[in-house]
CSV table of C-alpha atoms in Angstrom, one decimal:
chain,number,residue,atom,x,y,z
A,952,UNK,CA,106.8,129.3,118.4
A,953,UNK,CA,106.3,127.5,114.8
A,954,UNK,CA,106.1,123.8,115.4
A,955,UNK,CA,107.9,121.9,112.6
A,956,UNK,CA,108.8,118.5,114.2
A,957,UNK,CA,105.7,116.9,114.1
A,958,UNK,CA,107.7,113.1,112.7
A,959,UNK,CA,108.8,113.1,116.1
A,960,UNK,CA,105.4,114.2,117.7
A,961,UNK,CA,101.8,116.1,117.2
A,962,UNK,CA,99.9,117.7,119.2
A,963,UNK,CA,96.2,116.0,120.3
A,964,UNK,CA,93.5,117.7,118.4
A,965,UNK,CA,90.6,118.6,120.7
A,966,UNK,CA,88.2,117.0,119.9
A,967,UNK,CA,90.1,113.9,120.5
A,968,UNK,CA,90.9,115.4,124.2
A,969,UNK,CA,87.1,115.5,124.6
A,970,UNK,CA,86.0,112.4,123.2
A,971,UNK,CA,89.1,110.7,125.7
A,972,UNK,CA,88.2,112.8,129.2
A,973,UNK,CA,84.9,110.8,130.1
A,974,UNK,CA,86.9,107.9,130.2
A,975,UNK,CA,89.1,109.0,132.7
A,976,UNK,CA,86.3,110.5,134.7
A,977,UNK,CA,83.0,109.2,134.6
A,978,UNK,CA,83.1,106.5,132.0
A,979,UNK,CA,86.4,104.4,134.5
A,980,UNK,CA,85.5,101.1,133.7
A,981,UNK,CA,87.6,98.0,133.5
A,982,UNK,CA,86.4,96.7,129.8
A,983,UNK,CA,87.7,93.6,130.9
A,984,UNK,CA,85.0,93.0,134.0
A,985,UNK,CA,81.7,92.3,133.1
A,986,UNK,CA,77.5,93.0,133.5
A,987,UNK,CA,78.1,96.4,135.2
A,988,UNK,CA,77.6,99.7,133.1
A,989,UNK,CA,80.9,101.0,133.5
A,990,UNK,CA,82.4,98.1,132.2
A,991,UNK,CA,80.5,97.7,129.5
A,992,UNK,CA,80.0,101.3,128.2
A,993,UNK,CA,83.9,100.8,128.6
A,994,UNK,CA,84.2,97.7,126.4
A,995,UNK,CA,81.9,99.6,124.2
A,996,UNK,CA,84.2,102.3,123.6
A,997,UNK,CA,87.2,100.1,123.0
A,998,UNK,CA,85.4,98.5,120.0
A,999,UNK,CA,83.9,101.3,118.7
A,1000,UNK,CA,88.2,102.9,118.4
A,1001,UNK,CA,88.9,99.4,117.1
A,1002,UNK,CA,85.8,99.9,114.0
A,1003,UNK,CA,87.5,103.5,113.6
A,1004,UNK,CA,90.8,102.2,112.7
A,1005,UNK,CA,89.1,99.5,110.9
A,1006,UNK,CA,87.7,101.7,108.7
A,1007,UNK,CA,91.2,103.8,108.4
A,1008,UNK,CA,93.1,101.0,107.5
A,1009,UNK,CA,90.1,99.5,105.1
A,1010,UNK,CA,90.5,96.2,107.1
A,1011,UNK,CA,88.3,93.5,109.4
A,1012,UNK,CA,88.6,95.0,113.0
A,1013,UNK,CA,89.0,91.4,114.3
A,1014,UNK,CA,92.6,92.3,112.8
A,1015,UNK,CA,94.0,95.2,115.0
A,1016,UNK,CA,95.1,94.9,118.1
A,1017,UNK,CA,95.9,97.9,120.5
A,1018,UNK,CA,99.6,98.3,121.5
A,1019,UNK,CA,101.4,100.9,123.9
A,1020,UNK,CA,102.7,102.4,120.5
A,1021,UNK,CA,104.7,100.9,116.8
A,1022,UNK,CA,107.5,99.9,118.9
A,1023,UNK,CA,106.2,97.4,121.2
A,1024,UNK,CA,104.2,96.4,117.7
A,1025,UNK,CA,107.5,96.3,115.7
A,1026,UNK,CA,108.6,93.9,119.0
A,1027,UNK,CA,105.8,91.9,118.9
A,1028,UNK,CA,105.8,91.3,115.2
A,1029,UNK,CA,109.2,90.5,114.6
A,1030,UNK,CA,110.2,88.7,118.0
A,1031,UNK,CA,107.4,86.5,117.5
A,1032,UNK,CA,107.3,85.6,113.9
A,1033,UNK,CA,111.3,85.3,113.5
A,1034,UNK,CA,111.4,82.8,117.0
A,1035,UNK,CA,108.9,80.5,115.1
A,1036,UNK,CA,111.2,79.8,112.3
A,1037,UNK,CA,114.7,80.0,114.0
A,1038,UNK,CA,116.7,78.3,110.9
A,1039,UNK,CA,114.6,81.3,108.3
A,1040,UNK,CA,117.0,84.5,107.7
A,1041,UNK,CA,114.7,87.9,108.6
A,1042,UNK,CA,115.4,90.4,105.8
A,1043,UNK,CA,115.1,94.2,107.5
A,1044,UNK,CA,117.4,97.6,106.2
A,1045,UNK,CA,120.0,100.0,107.3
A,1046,UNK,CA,117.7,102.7,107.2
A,1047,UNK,CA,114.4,101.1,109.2
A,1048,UNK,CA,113.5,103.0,112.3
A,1049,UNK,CA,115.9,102.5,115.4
A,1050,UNK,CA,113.1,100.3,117.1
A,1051,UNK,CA,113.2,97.6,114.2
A,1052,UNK,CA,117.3,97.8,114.4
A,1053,UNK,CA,117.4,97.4,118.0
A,1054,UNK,CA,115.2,94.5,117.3
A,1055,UNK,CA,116.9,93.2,114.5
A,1056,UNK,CA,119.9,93.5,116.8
A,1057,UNK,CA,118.9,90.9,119.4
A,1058,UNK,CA,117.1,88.6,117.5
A,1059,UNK,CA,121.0,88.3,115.6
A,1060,UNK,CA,122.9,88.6,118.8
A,1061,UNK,CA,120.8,86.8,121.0
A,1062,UNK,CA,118.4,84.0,119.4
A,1063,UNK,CA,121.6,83.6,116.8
A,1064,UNK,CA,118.3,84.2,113.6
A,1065,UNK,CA,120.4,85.3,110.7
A,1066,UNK,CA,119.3,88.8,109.8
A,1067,UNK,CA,120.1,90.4,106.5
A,1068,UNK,CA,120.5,94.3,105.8
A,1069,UNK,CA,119.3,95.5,102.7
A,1070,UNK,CA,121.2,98.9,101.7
A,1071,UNK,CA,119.1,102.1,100.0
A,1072,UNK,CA,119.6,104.1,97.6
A,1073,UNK,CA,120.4,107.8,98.1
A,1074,UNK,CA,116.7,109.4,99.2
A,1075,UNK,CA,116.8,105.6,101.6
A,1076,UNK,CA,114.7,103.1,99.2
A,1077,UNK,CA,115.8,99.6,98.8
A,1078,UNK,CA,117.0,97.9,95.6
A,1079,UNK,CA,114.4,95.0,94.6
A,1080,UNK,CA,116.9,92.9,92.6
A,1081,UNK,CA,119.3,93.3,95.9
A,1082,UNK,CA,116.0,91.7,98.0
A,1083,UNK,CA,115.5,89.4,95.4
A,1084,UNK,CA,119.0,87.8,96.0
A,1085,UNK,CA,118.7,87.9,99.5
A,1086,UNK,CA,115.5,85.8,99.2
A,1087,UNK,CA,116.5,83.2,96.9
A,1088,UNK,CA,119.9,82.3,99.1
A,1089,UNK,CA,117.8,81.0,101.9
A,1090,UNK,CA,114.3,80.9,103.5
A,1091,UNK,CA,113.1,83.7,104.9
A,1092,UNK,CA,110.5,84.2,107.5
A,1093,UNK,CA,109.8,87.7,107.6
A,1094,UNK,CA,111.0,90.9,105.4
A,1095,UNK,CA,110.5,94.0,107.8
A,1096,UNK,CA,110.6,97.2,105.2
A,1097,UNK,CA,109.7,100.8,107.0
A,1098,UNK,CA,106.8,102.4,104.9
A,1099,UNK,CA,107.8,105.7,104.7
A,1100,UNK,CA,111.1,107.2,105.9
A,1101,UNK,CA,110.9,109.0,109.0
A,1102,UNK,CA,113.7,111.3,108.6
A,1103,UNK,CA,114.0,111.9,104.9
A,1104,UNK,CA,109.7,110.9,104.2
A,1105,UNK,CA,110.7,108.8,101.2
A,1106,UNK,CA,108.3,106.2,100.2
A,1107,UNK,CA,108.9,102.6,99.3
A,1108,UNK,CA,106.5,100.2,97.4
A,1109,UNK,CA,105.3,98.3,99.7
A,1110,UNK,CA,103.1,96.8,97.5
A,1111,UNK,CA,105.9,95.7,94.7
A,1112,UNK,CA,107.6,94.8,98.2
A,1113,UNK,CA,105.8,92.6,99.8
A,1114,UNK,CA,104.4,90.7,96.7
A,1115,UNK,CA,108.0,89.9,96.2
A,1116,UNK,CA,108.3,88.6,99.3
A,1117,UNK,CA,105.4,86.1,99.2
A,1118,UNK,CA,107.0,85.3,95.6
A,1119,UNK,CA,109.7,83.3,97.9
A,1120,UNK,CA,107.2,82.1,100.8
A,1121,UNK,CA,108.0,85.3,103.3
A,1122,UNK,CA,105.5,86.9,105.9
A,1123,UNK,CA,105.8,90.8,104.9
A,1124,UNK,CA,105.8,93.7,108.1
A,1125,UNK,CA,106.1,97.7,107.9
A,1126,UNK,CA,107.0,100.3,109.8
A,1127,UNK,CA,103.8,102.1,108.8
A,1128,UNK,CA,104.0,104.9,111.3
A,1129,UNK,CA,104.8,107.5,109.2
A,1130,UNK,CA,102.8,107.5,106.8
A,1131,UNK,CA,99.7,107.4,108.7
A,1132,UNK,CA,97.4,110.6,108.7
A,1133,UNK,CA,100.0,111.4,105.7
A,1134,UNK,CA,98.7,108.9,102.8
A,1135,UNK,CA,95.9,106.6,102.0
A,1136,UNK,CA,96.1,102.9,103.5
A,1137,UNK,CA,93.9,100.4,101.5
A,1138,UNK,CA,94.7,97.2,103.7
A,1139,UNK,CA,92.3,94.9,101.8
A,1140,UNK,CA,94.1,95.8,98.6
A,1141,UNK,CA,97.5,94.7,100.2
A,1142,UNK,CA,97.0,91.7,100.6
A,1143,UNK,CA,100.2,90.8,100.9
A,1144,UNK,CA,101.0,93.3,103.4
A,1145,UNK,CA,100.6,90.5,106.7
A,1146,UNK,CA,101.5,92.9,109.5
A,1147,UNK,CA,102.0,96.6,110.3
A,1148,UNK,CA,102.7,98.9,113.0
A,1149,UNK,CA,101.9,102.6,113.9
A,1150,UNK,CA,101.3,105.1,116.7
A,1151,UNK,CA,98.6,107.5,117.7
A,1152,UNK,CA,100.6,110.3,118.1
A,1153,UNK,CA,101.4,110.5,115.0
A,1154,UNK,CA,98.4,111.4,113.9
A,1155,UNK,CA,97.4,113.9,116.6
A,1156,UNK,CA,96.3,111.3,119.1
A,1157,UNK,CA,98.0,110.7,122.7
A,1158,UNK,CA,100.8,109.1,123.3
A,1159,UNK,CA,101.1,105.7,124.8
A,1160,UNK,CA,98.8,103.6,122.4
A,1161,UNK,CA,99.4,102.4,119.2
A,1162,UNK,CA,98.1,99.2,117.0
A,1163,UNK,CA,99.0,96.0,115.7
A,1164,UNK,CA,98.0,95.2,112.3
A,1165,UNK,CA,98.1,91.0,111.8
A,1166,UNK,CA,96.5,89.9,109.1
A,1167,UNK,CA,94.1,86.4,109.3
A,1168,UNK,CA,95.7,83.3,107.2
A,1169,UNK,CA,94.0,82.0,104.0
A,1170,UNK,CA,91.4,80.6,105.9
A,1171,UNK,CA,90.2,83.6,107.3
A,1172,UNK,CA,91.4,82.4,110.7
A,1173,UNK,CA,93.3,85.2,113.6
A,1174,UNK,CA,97.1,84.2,112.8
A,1175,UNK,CA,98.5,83.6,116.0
A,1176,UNK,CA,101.4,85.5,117.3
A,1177,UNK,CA,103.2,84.2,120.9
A,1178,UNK,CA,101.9,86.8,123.1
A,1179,UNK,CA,105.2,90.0,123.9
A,1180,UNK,CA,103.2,90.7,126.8
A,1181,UNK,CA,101.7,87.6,129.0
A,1182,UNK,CA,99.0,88.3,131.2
A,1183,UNK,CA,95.3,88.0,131.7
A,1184,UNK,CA,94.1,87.1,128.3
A,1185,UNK,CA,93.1,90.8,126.8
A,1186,UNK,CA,92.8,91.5,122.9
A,1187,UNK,CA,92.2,87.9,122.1
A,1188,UNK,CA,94.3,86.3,124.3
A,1189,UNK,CA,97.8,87.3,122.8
A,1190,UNK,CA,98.5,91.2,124.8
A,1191,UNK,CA,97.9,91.2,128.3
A,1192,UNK,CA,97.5,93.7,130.5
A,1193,UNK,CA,94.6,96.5,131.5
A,1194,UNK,CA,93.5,98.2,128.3
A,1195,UNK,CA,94.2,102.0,128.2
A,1196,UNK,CA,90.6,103.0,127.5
A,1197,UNK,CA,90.9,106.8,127.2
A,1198,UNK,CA,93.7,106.1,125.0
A,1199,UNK,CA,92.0,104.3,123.0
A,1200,UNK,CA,89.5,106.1,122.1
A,1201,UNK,CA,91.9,108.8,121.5
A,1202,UNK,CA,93.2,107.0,118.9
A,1203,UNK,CA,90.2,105.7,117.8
A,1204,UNK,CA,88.8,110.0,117.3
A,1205,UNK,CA,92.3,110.8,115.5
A,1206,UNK,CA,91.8,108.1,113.3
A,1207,UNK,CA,88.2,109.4,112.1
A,1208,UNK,CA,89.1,112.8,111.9
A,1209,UNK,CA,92.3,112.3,109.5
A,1210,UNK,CA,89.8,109.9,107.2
A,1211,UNK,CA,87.5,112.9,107.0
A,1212,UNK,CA,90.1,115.1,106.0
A,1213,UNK,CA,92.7,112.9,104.5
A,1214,UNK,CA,92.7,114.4,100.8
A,1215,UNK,CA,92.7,118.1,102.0
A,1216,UNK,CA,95.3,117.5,104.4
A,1217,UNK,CA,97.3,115.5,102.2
A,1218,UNK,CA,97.0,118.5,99.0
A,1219,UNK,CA,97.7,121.2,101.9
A,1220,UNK,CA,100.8,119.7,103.3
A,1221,UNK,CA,102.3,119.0,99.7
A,1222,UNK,CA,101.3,123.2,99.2
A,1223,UNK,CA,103.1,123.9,102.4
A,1224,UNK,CA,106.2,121.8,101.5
A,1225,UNK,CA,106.8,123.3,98.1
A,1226,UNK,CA,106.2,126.6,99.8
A,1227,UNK,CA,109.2,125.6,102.5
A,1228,UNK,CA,111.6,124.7,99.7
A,1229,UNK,CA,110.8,127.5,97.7
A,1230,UNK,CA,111.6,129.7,100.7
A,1231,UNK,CA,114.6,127.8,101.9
A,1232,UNK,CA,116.0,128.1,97.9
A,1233,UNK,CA,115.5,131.8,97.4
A,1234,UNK,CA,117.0,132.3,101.4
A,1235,UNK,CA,120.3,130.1,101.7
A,1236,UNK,CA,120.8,129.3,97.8
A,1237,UNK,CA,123.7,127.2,97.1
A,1238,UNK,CA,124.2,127.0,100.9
A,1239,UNK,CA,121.8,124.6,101.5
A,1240,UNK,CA,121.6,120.9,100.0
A,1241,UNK,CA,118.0,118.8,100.3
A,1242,UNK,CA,118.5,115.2,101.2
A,1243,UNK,CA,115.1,114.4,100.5
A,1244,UNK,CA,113.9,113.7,97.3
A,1245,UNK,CA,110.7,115.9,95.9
A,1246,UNK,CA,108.7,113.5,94.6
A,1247,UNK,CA,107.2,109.7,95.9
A,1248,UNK,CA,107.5,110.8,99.8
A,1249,UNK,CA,105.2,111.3,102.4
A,1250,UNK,CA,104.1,114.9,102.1
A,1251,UNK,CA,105.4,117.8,104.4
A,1252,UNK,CA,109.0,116.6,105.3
A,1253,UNK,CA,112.0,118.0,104.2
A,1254,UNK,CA,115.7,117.0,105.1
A,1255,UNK,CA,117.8,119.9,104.7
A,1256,UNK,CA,122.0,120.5,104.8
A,1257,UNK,CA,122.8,123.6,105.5
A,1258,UNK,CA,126.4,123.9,104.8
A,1259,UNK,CA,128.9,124.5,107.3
A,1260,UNK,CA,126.7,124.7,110.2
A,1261,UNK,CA,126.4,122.5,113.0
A,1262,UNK,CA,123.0,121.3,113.3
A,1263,UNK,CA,122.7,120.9,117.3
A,1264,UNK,CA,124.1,124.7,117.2
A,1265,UNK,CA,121.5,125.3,114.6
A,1266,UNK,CA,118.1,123.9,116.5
A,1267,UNK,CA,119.6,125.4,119.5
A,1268,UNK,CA,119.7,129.1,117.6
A,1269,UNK,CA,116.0,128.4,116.4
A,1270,UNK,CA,114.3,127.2,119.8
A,1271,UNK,CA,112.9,130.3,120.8
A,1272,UNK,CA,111.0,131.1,117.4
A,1273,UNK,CA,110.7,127.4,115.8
A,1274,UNK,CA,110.7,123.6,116.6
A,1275,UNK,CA,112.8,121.3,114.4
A,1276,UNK,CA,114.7,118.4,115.0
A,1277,UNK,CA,118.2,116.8,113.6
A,1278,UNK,CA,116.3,113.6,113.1
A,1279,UNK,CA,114.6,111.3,114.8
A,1280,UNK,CA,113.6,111.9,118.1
A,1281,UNK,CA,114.6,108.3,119.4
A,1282,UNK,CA,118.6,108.5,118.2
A,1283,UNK,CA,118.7,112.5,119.3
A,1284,UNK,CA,121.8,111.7,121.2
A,1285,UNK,CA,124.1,110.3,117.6
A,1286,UNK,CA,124.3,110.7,113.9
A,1287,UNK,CA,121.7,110.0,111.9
A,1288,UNK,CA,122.3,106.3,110.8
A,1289,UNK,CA,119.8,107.6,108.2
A,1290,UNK,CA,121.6,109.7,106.3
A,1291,UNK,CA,125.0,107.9,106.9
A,1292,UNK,CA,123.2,105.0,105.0
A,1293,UNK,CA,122.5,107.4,102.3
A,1294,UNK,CA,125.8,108.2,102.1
A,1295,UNK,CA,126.5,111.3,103.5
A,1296,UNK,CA,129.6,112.0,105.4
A,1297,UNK,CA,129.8,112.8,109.1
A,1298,UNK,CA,129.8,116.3,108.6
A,1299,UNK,CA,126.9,116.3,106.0
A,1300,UNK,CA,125.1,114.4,108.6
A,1301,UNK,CA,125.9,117.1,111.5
A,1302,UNK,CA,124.7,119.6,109.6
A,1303,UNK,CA,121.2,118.7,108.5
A,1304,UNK,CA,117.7,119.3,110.0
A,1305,UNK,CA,115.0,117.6,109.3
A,1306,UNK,CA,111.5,120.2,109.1
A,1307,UNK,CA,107.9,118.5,109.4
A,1308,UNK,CA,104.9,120.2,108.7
A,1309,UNK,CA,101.5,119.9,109.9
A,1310,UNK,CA,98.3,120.9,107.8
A,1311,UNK,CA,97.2,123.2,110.4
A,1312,UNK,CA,99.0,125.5,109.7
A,1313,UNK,CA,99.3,128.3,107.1
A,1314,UNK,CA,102.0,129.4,103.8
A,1315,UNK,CA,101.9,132.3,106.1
A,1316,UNK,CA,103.4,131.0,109.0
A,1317,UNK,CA,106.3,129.4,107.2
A,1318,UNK,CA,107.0,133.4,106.4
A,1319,UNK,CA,109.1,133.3,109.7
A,1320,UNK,CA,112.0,132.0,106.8
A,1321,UNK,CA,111.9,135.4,105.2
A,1322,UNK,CA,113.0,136.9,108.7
A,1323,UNK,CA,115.8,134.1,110.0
C-alpha cells in the first residue's frame, strides 16, 4: 500500500526506534529521582532531546518544554495566557486546527474571553488589514495563527504576523505542527514569534510527545505560564507528571535526522508534488479541481476535488492500494470546516481528498496514478 496521509501521521524512522528502545529496557530510570545511574543517564537523555530540538528550532533549550503532543501545547498556551488577561479579546481563525477551535470554543463559552475569528482567503490565509482592525478595537492578549495549513499546506507569514501583533501590545502563538520536518524554523530570528506548538509524529517520531515553545521576556527571564497539568514540579515547575523518556528521545533523534536532511527532503517533496499534480492533470483533466494553491505552502500536500465523487466512497475504493485521507484526521467524522471556510460548498467539500507525501518515497511510486 502507498502511504499518502502522512499530515495526519508518519511512520518512526528506525533509527529513532533504536535510539528510543534502551529507555524502555535497560536505561528505565525516573529522570526525576536522583544520584543513581539510571536516573541520571535518564535525565541525561531528556536534555540531550531538549539540545536536539534546540538546535532545530535555532532557540535556547531552557525554552522548550516537552508536551504529550501540539494539542495539550495549543491548551497550555492559550488557556493560560488568555486567563491572565480576562478583559483582552484572543484573536485566532476559522481555518486553525480543530484543537485551537475547540479551545477557542471554551475560553468564549466558558471563561466569557471575547475571541475574534479572522476569515481566509481562498487557499486559507488571513487578511492582515482585517487583523489589523481587530487589534486596534480592543486589547488583545494573544493572536493564535496556524503556521501552515494542515489540510490545504498553505503558508502564512508568520513573521509579517506576529510583528503586527506586537505592533498593538499582543503575545503571538502558532500552530507550528505542520510545518515541521517540512520547512526551516529560525526561532531566534522570530522574535516576535512568543510561543509555538508541534508534535513528534509529524516528523517521523512516536506519538504521545510533543513540545512547547515559550519564549523568555525581555529580560531574558522563563515567562511563566500557570501550569495545564499540576503535579510534582517537572520541566521547571510548570508540567507535571513522569516524563516520557523513550519518547523523548524519540523526538529528540527525529528532530536531528530531519536537520541533517532538511534541504533534500524539502527539494524532494516539492519534486514529488509537481510530479502528483502533473499526474492527477494528465489522468482526470477537467474532472478534478486543486484547492491548494501551488506556490507559498508547505511542500508535498495537495487538496484535490474530484468532481462528482463522494470522497468517503473515494478513500474507501483506494484502501487496498493507497492511504489518503478527506482531511484531518481529528474532524474525520464531518466536513472539513477547512475548506467550507475557503468557500467551497458542501458538495465541493465531500468530494475532495487531501494526498501527503513523504520524501521517502520515489516519482516512481506515485506511478500507481497511471493505473487507478
Amino acid at each position: 500500500m502507498l502511504y499518502l496521509d502522512n499530515s495526519s501521521t508518519t511512520p518512526v524512522y528506525p533509527e529513532v526506534l533504536e535510539a528510543m528502545l534502551p529507555y524502555f529496557l535497560e536505561e528505565f530510570g525516573n529522570p526525576s529521582s536522583k544520584y543513581y545511574s539510571l536516573a541520571e543517564n535518564s535525565k541525561d537523555a531528556v536534555e540531550q532531546a531538549r539540545e536536539q530540538l534546540s538546535k532545530f528550532f535555532n532557540c535556547s533549550s531552557s525554552e522548550l518544554y516537552f508536551t504529550s503532543g501540539a494539542t495539550e501545547s495549543n491548551n497550555w498556551i492559550l488557556k493560560s495566557v488568555s486567563s491572565s488577561q480576562p478583559d483582552h479579546q484572543v484573536i485566532t481563525t476559522v481555518a486553525e486546527h480543530s484543537s485551537n477551535l475547540e479551545i477557542a470554543k471554551y475560553l468564549s463559552e466558558q471563561l466569557k474571553i471575547h475571541v475574534e475569528y479572522l476569515s481566509v482567503d481562498q487557499f486559507g490565509r488571513i487578511n492582515f488589514s482585517e487583523l489589523e482592525s481587530l487589534l486596534k478595537k480592543r486589547p488583545t492578549s494573544l493572536v493564535s495563527i496556524i503556521w501552515g495549513n494542515n489540510e490545504l499546506g498553505s503558508l502564512n507569514d508568520i513573521q509579517r504576523t506576529s510583528e503586527l501583533a506586537a505592533q498593538y501590545g499582543a503575545l503571538f502563538h502558532t500552530d507550528a505542527t505542520h510545518v515541521v520536518g517540512k520547512m526551516k524554523i529560525n526561532l531566534s530570528e522570530l522574535t516576535n514569534v512568543h510561543f509555538l506548538s508541534a508534535s513528534a509524529h509529524k516528523f517521523n517520531g512516536p506519538k504521545g510527545v510533543g513540545v512547547a515553545y515559550v519564549q523568555k521576556d525581555e529580560d531574558g527571564i522563563p515567562r511563566k505560564l500557570t501550569p495545564l497539568i499540576h503535579g510534582g514540579g517537572q520541566e521547571q515547575g510548570v508540567r507535571g507528571g513522569t516524563l516520557a523518556v523513550p519518547l523523548i528521545v524519540g523526538m529528540g533523534k527525529a528532530a536531528e535526522m530531519h536537520q541533517a536532511s532538511l534541504s533534500k527532503n524539502i527539494q524532494k517533496l516539492q519534486k514529488l508534488e509537481q510530479h502528483l499534480v502533473q499526474l492527477l492533470s494528465q489522468k482526470f483533466g477537467s474532472n478534478i479541481r486543486f484547492n491548494s494553491d501551488h506556490t507559498d505552502k508547505i511542500p508535498g500536500i495537495v487538496n484535490v476535488q474530484f468532481v462528482g465523487i463522494n470522497n468517503e466512497v473515494l478513500v474507501k475504493q483506494l484502501a487496498p492500494v493507497m492511504a489518503v485521507s478527506t482531511g484531518s484526521a481529528c474532524s474525520s467524522s464531518k466536513p472539513s470546516h477547512v475548506l467550507q471556510a475557503i468557500g467551497l460548498t458542501l458538495d465541493e467539500v465531500r468530494s475532495s481528498i487531501r494526498f501527503s507525501l513523504s520524501s521517502s518515497i520515489s516519482s516512481k511510486d506515485l506511478d500507481i496514478f497511471k493505473e487507478l
